[in-house]
PDB file of C-alpha atoms and ligand atoms in Angstrom:
ATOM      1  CA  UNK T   1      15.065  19.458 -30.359  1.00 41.00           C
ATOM      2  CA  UNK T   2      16.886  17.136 -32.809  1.00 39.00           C
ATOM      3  CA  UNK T   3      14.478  14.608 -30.934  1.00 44.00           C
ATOM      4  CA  UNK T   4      11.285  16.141 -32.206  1.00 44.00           C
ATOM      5  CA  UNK T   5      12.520  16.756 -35.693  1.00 42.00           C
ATOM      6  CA  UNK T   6      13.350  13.127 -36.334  1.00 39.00           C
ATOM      7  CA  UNK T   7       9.703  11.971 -34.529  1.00 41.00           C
ATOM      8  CA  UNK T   8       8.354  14.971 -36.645  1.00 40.00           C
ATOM      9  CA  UNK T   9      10.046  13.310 -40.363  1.00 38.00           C
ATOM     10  CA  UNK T  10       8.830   9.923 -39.122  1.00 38.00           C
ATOM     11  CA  UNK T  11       5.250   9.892 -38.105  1.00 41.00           C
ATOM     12  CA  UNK T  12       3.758  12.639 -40.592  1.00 40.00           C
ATOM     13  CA  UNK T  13       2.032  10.096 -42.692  1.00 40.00           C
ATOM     14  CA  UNK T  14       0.867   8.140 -39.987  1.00 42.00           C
ATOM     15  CA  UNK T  15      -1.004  10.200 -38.267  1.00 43.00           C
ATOM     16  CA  UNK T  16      -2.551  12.383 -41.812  1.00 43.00           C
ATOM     17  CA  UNK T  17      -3.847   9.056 -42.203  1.00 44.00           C
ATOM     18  CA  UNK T  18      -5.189   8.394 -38.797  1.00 50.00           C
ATOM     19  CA  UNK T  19      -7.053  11.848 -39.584  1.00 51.00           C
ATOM     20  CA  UNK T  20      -8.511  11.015 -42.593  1.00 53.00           C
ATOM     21  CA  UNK T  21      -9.713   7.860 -41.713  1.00 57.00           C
ATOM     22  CA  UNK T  22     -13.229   9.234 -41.322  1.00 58.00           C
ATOM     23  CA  UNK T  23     -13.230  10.335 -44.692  1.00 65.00           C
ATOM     24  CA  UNK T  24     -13.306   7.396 -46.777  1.00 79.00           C
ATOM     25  CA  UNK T  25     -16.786   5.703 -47.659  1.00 87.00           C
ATOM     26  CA  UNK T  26     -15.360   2.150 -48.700  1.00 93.00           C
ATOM     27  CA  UNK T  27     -16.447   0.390 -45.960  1.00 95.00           C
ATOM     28  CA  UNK T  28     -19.639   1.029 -44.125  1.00 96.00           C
ATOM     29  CA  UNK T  29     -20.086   1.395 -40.390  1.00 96.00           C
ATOM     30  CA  UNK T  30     -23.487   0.278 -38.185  1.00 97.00           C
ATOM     31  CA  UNK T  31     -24.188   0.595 -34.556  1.00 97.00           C
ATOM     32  CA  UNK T  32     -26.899  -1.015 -32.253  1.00 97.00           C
ATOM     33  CA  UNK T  33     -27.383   0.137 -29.141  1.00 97.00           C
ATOM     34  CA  UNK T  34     -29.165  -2.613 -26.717  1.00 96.00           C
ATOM     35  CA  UNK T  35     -29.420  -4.122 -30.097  1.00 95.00           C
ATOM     36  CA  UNK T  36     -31.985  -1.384 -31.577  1.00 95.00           C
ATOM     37  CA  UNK T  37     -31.031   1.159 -34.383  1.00 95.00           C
ATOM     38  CA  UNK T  38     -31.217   4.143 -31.558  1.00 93.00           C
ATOM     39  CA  UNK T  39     -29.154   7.225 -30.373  1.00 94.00           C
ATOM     40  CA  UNK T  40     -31.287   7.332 -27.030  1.00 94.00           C
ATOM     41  CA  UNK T  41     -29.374   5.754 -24.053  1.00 95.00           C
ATOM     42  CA  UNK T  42     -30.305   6.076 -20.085  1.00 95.00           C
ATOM     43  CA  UNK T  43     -27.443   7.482 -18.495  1.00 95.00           C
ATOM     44  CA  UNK T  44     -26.174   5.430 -15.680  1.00 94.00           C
ATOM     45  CA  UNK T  45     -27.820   2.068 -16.878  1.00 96.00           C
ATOM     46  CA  UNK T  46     -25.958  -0.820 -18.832  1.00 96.00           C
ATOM     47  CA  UNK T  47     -25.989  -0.197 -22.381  1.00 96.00           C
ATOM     48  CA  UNK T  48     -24.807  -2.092 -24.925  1.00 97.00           C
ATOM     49  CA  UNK T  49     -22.738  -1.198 -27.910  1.00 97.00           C
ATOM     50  CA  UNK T  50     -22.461  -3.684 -31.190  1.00 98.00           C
ATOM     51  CA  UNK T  51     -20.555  -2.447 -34.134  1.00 98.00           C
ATOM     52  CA  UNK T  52     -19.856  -3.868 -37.230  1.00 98.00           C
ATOM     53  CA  UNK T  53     -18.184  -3.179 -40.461  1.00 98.00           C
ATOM     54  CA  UNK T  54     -19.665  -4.097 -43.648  1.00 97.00           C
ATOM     55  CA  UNK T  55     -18.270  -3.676 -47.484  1.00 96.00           C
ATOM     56  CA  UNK T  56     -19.971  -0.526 -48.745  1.00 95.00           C
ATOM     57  CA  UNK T  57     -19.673  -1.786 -52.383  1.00 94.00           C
ATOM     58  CA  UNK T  58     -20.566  -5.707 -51.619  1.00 96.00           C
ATOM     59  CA  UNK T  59     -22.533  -5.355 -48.435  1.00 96.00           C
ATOM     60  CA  UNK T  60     -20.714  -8.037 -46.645  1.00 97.00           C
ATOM     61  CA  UNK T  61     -19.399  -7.917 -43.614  1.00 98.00           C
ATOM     62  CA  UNK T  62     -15.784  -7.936 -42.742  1.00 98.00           C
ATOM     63  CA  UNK T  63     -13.994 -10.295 -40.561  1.00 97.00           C
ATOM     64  CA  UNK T  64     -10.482  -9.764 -41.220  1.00 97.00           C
ATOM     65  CA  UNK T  65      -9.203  -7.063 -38.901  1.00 97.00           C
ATOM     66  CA  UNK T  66      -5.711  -6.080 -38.293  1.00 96.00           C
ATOM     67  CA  UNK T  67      -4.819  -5.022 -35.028  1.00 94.00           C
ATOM     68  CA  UNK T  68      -3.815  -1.285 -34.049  1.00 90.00           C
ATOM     69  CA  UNK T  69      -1.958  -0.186 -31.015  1.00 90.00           C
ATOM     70  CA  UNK T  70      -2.552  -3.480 -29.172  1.00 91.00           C
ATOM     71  CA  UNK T  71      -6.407  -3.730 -29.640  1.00 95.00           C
ATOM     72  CA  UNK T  72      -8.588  -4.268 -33.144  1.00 97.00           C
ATOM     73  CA  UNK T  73     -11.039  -1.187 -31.757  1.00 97.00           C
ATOM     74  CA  UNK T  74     -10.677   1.460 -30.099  1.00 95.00           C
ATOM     75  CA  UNK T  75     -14.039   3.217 -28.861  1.00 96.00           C
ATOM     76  CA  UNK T  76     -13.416   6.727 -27.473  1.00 96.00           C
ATOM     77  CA  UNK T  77     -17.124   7.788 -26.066  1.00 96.00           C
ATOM     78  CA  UNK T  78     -16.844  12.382 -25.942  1.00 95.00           C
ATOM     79  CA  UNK T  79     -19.340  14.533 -24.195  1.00 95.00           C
ATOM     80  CA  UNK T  80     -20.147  17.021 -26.884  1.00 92.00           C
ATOM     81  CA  UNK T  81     -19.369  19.930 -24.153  1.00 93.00           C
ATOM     82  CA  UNK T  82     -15.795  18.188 -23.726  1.00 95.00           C
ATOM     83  CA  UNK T  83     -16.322  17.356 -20.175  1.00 95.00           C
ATOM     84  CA  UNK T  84     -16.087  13.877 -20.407  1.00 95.00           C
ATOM     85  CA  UNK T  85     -13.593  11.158 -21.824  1.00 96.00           C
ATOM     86  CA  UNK T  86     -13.872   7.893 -22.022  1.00 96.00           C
ATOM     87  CA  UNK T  87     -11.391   5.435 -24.448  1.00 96.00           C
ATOM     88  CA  UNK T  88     -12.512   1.608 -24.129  1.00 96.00           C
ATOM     89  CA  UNK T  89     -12.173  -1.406 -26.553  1.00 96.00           C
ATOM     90  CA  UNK T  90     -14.892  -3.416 -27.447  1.00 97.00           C
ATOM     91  CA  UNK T  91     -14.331  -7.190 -27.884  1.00 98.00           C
ATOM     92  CA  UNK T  92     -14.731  -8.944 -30.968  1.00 98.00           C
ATOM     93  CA  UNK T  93     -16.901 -12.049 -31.904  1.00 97.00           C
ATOM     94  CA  UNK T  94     -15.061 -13.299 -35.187  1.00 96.00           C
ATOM     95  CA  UNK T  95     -17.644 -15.675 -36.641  1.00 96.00           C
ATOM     96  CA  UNK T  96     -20.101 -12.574 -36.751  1.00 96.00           C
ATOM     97  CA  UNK T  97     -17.860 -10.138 -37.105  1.00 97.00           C
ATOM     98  CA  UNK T  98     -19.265  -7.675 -34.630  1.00 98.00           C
ATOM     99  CA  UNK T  99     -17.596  -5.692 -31.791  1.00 98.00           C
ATOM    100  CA  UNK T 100     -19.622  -5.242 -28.672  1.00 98.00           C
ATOM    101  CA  UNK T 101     -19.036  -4.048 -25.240  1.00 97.00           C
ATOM    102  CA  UNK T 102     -21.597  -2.907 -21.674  1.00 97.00           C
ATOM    103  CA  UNK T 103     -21.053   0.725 -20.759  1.00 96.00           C
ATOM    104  CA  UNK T 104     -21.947   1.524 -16.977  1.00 96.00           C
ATOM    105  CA  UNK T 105     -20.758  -1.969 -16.013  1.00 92.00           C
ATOM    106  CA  UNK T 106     -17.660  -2.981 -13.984  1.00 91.00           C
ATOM    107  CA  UNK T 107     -15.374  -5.093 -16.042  1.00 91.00           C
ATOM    108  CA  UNK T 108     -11.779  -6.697 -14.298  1.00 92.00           C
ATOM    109  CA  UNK T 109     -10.219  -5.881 -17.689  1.00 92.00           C
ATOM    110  CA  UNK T 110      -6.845  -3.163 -17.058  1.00 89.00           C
ATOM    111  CA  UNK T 111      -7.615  -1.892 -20.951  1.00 92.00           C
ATOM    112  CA  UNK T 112     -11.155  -1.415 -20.410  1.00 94.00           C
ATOM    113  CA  UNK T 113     -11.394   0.305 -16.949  1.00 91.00           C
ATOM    114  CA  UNK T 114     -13.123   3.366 -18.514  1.00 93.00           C
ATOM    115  CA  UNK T 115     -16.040   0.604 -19.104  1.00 91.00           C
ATOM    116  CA  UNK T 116     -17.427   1.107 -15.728  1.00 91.00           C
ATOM    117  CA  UNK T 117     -18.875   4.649 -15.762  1.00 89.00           C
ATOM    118  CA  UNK T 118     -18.597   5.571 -19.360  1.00 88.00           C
ATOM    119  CA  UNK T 119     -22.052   7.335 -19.593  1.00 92.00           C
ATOM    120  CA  UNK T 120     -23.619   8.870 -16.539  1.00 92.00           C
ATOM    121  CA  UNK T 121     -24.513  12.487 -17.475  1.00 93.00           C
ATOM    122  CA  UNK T 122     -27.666  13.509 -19.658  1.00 95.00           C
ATOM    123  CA  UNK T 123     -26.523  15.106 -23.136  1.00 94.00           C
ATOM    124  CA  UNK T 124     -25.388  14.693 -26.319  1.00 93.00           C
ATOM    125  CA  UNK T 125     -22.224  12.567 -26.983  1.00 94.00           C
ATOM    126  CA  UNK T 126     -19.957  11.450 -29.854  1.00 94.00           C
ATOM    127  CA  UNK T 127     -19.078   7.937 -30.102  1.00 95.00           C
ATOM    128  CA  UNK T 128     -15.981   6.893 -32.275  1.00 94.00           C
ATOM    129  CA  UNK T 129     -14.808   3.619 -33.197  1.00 95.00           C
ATOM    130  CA  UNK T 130     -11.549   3.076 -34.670  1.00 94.00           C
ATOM    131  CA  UNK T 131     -10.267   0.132 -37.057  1.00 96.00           C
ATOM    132  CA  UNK T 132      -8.198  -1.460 -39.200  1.00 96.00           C
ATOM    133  CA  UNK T 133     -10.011  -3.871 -41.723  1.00 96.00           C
ATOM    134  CA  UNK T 134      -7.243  -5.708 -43.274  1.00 95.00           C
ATOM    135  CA  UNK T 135      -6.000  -4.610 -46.718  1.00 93.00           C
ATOM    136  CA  UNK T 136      -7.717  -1.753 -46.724  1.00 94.00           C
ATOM    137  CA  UNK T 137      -6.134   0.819 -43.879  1.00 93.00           C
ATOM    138  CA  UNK T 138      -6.932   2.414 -40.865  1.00 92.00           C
ATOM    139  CA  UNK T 139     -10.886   3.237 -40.725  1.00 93.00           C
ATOM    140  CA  UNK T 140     -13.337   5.163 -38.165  1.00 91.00           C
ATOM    141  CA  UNK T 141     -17.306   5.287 -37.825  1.00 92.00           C
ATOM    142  CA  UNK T 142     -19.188   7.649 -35.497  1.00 92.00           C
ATOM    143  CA  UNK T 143     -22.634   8.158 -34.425  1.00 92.00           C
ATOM    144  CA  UNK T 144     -23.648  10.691 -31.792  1.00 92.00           C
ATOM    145  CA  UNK T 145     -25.559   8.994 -28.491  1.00 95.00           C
ATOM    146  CA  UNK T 146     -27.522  11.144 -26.585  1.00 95.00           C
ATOM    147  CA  UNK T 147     -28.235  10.409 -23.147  1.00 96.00           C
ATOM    148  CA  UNK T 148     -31.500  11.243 -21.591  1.00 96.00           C
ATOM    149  CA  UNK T 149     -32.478  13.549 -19.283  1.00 94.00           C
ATOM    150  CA  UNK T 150     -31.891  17.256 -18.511  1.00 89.00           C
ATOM    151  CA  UNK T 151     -28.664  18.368 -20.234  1.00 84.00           C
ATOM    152  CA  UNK T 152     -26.037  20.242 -18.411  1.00 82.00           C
ATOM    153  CA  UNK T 153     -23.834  21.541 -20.383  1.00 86.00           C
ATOM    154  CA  UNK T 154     -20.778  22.562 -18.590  1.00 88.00           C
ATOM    155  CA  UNK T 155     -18.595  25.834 -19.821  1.00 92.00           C
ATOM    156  CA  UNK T 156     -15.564  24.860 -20.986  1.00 94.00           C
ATOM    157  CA  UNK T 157     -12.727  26.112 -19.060  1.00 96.00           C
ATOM    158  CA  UNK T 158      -8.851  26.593 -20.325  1.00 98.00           C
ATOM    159  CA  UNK T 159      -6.439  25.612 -18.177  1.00 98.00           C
ATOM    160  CA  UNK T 160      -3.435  28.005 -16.625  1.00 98.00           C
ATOM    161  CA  UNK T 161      -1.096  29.073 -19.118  1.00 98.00           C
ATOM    162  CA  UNK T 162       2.675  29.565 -17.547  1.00 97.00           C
ATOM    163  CA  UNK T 163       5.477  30.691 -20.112  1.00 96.00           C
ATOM    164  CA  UNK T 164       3.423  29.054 -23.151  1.00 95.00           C
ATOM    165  CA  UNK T 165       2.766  25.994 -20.904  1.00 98.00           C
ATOM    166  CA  UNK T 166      -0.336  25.053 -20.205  1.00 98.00           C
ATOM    167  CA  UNK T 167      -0.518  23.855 -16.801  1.00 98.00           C
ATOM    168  CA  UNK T 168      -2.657  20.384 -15.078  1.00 98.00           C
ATOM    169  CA  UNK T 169      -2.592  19.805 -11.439  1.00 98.00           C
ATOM    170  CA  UNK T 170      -4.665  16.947 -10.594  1.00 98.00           C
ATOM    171  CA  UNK T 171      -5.035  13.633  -8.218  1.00 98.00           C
ATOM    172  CA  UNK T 172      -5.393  10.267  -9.463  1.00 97.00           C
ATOM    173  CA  UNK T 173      -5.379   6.911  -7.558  1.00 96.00           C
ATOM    174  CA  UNK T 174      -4.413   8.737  -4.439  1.00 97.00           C
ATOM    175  CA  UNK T 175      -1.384  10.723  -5.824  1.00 98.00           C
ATOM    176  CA  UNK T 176      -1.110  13.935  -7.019  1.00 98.00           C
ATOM    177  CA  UNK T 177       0.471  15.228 -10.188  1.00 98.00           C
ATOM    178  CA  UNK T 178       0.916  18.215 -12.661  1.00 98.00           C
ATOM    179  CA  UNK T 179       1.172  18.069 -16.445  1.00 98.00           C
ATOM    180  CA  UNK T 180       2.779  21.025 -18.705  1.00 98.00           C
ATOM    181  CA  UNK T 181       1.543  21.118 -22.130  1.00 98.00           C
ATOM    182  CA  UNK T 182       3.241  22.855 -24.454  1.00 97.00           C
ATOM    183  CA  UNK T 183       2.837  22.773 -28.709  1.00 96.00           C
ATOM    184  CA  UNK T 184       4.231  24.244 -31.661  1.00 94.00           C
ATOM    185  CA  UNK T 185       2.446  24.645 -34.849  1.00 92.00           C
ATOM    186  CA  UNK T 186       4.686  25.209 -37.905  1.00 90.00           C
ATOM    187  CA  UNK T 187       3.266  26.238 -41.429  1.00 88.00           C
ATOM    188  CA  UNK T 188       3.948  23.309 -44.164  1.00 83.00           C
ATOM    189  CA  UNK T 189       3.450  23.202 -47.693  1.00 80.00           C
ATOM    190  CA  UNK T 190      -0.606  21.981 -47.241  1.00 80.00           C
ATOM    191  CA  UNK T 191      -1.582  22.490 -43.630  1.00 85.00           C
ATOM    192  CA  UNK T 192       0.926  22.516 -40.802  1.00 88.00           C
ATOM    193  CA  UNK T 193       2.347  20.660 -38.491  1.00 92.00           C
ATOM    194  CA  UNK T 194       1.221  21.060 -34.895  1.00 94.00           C
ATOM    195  CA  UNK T 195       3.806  19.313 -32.135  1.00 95.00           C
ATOM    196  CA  UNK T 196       3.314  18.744 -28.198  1.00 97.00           C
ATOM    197  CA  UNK T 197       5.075  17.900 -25.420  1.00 97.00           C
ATOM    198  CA  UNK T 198       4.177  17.021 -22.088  1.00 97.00           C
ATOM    199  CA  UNK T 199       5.725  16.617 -19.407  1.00 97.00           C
ATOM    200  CA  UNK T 200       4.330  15.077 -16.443  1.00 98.00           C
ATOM    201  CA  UNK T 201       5.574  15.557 -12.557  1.00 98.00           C
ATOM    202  CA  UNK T 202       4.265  13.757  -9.079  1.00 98.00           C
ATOM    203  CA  UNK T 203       4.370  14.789  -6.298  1.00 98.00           C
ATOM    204  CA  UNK T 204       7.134  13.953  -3.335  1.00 97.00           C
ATOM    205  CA  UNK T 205       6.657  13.116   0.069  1.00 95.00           C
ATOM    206  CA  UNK T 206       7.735  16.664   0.799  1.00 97.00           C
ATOM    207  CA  UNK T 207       5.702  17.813  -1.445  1.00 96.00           C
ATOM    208  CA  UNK T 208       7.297  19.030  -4.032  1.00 98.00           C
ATOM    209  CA  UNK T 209       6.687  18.251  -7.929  1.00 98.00           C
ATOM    210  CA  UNK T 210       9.812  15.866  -9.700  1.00 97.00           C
ATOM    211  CA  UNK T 211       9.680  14.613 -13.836  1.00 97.00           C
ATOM    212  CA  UNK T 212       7.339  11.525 -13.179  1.00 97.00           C
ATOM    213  CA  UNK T 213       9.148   7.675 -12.621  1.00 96.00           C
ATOM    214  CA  UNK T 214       8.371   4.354 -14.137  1.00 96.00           C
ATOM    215  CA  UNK T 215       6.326   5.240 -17.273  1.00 95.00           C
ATOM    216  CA  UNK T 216       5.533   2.554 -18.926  1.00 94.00           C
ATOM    217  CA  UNK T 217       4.186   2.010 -22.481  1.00 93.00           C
ATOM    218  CA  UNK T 218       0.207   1.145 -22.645  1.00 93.00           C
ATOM    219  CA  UNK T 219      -1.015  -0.535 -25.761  1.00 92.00           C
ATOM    220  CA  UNK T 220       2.029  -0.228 -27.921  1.00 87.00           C
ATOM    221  CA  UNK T 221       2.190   3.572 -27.272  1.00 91.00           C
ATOM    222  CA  UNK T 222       4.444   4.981 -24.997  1.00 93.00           C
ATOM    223  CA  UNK T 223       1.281   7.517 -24.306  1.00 95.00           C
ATOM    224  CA  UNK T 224      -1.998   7.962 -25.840  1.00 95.00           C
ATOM    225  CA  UNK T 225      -3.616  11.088 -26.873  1.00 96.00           C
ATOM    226  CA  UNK T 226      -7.202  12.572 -28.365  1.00 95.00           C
ATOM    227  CA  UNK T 227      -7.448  16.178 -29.095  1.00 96.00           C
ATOM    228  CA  UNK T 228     -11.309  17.819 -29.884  1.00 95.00           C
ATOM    229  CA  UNK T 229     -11.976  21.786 -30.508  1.00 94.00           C
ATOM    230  CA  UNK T 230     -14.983  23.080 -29.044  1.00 91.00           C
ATOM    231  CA  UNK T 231     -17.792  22.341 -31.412  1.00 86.00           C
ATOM    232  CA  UNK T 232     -16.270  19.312 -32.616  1.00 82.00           C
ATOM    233  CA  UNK T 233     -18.904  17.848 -34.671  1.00 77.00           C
ATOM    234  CA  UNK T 234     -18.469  20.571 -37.622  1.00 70.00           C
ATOM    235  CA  UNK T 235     -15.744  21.434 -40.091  1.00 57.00           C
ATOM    236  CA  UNK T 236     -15.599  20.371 -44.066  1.00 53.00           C
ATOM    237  CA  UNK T 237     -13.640  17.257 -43.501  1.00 56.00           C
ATOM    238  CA  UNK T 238     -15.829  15.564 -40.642  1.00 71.00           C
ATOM    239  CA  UNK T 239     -14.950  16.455 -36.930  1.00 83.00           C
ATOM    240  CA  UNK T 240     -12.592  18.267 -35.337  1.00 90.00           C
ATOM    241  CA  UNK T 241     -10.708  15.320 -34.223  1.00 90.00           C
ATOM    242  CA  UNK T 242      -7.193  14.146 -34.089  1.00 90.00           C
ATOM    243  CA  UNK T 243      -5.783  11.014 -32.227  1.00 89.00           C
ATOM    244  CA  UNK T 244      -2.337  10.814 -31.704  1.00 91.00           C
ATOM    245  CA  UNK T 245       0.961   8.339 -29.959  1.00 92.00           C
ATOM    246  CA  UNK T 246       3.651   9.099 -28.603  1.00 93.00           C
ATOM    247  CA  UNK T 247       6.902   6.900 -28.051  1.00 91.00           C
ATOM    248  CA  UNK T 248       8.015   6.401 -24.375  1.00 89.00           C
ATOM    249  CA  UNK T 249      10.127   8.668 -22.989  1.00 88.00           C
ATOM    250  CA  UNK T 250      14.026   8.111 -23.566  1.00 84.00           C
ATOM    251  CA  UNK T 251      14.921  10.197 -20.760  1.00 85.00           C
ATOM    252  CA  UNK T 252      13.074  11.952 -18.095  1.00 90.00           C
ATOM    253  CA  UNK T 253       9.075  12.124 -18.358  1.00 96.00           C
ATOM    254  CA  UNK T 254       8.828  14.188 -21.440  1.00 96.00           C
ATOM    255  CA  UNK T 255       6.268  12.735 -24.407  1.00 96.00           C
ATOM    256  CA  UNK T 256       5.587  14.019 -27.895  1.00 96.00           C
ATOM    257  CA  UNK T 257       3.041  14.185 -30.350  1.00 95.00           C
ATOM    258  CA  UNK T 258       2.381  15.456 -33.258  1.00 94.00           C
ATOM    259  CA  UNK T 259      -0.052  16.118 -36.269  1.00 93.00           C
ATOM    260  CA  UNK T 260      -0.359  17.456 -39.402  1.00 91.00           C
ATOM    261  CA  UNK T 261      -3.436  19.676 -39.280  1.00 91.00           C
ATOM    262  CA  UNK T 262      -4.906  19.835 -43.118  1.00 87.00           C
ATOM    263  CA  UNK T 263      -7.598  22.198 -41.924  1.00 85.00           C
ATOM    264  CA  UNK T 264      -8.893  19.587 -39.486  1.00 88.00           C
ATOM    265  CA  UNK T 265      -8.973  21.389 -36.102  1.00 91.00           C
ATOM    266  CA  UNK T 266     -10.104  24.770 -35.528  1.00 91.00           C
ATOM    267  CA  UNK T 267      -9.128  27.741 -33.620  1.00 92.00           C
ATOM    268  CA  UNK T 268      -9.898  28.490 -30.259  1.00 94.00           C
ATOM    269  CA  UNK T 269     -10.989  26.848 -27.283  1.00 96.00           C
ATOM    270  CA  UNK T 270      -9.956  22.946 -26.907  1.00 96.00           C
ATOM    271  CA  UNK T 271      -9.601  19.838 -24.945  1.00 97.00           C
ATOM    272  CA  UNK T 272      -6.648  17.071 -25.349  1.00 98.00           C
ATOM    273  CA  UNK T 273      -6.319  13.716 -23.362  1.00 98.00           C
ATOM    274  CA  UNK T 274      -3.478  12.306 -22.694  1.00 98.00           C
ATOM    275  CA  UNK T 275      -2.829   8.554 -21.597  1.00 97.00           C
ATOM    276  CA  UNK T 276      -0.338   7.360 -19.650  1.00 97.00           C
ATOM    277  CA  UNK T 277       0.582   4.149 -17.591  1.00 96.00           C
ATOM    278  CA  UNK T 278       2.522   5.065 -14.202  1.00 96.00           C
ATOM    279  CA  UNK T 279       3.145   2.850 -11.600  1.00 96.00           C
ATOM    280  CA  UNK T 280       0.806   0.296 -13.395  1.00 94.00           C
ATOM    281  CA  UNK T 281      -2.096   2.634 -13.655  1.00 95.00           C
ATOM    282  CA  UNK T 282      -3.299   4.611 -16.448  1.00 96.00           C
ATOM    283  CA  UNK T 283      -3.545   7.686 -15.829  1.00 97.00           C
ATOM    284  CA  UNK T 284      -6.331  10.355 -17.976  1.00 97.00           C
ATOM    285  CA  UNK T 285      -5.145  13.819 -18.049  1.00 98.00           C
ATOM    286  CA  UNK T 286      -7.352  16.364 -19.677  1.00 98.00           C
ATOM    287  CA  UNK T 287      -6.317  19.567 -20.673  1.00 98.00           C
ATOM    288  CA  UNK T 288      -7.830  23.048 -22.133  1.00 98.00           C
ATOM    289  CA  UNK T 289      -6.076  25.395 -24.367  1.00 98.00           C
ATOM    290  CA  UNK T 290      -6.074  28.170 -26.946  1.00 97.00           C
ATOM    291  CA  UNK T 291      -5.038  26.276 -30.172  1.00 96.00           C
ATOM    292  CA  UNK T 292      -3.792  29.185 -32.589  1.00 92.00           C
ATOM    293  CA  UNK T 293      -3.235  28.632 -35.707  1.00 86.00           C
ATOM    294  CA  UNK T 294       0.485  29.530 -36.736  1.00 80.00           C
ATOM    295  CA  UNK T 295       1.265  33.034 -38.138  1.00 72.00           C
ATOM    296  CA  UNK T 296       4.279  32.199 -40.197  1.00 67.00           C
ATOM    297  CA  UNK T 297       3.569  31.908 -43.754  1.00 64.00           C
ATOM    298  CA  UNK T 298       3.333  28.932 -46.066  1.00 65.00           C
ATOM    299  CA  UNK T 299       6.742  27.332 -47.023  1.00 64.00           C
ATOM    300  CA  UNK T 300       5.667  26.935 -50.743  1.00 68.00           C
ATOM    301  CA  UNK T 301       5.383  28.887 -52.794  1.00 61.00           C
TER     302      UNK T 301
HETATM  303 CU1   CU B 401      -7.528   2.387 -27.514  1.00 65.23          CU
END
């Protein structure tokens, strides 16, 4: 407990700002996609994604980028359904400034192994890019993509709830695991403060689930998370979108995250990601849950 208050005091900010970071209009985002102003993309096929940054008040385009958890993008690529994740970063050419990087193609690049079947299904998707132009803060662009073909959207399904937990059993590069999710959400003075933990188990050779060995940071983080509700591309201030880190665990295979919710997620049904590297893979564990809001009342007054 004292753990999570003292990760709670430290990372507010941070992550308000990583929330807000769609909101500002200072610097201007474009996409190409196979280097035409589109949203159409063939599922399946190579496509490739440019982005570039410019100045919204001078029009130029910015070089100087700062980099953020290990990488100076991060692309995370959402079915609008929730029913697929993908988090890849594109490289960047410095003497154009651009970002660009081939979905549906195999890359031997451990940070980009999402890369080689980001887009396969028909439907509408949101694609998010996430940077830091230097001396000017953390910033975000979207555009939706939507891949052709007849849409499927799939029903979103929570997950098993077990004494507030929310419950993950799944099998990744051959071994299989089960995540418990659990969160808090405690009214503040503007907003509140939402916390998780997860806790992830594998597997024995009897068969029976132990706390998860050799974790290993990925990108800076000591996990990796995105968090969508259902509907995501609504809501006053932009999507329904938070992205949040974690610091490895200290003991035991326990992360936490947290976030100050200003009125940026909504109630209901949802989908978080988690990311972490285990035995030198990464593992993707999604998860569905009821997000309530809290019922306590406001600590102001
Ligand atoms: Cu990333």
């Amino acid at each position: 407990m004292k753990y999570m208050i003292v990760s709670l005091l430290f990372s507010v900010s941070i992550f308000t700002q990583t929330a807000l970071a769609q909101m500002y209009d200072d610097v201007t985002p474009h996409f190409r996609i196979n280097s035409k102003e589109t949203k159409m993309v063939m599922p399946g096929q190579p496509t490739t994604i440019e982005v570039w940054f410019t100045d919204t008040h001078s029009g130029e385009v910015i070089k100087e980028y700062k980099e953020l958890h290990g990488k100076l993008m991060h692309m995370v690529l959402i079915k609008t359904d929730l029913s697929s994740f993908k988090h890849i970063h594109p490289y960047y050419e410095p003497v154009s400034g651009r970002f660009m990087i081939t979905l549906n193609m195999p890359l031997n690049d451990p940070d980009n192994f999402h890369t080689n079947s980001s887009l396969t299904e028909p439907g509408m998707y949101m694609l998010m890019a996430d940077v830091w132009p230097r001396g000017i803060g953390m910033r975000m662009g979207h555009i939706h993509v939507h891949a052709h073909g007849q849409h499927n959207m799939q029903r979103l399904e929570l997950d098993p709830v077990v004494n507030n937990k929310s419950i993950k059993e799944f099998t990744q590069y051959g071994r299989d695991y089960k995540l418990e999710l659990e969160y808090w959400s405690t009214a503040g003075c503007n907003g509140h403060l939402v916390e998780f933990m997860s806790t992830l188990y594998e597997k024995n050779s009897q068969g029976v689930y132990e706390p998860a060995t050799d974790i290993d940071p990925w990108l800076g983080a000591g996990a990796h998370s995105v968090w969508v509700s259902q509907g995501m591309m609504g809501g006053p201030a932009g999507m329904h979108y938070a992205h949040m880190h974690s610091k490895i665990p200290e003991e035991g295979s326990s992360h936490f995250f947290n976030f100050h919710d200003l009125g940026i997620m909504k109630a209901g049904p949802q989908k978080i990601w988690i990311q972490i590297k285990q035995k030198s893979k990464v593992l993707t564990i999604p998860v569905a849950f009821d997000y309530k809001l809290p019922s306590s009342p406001s600590t102001c007054k």
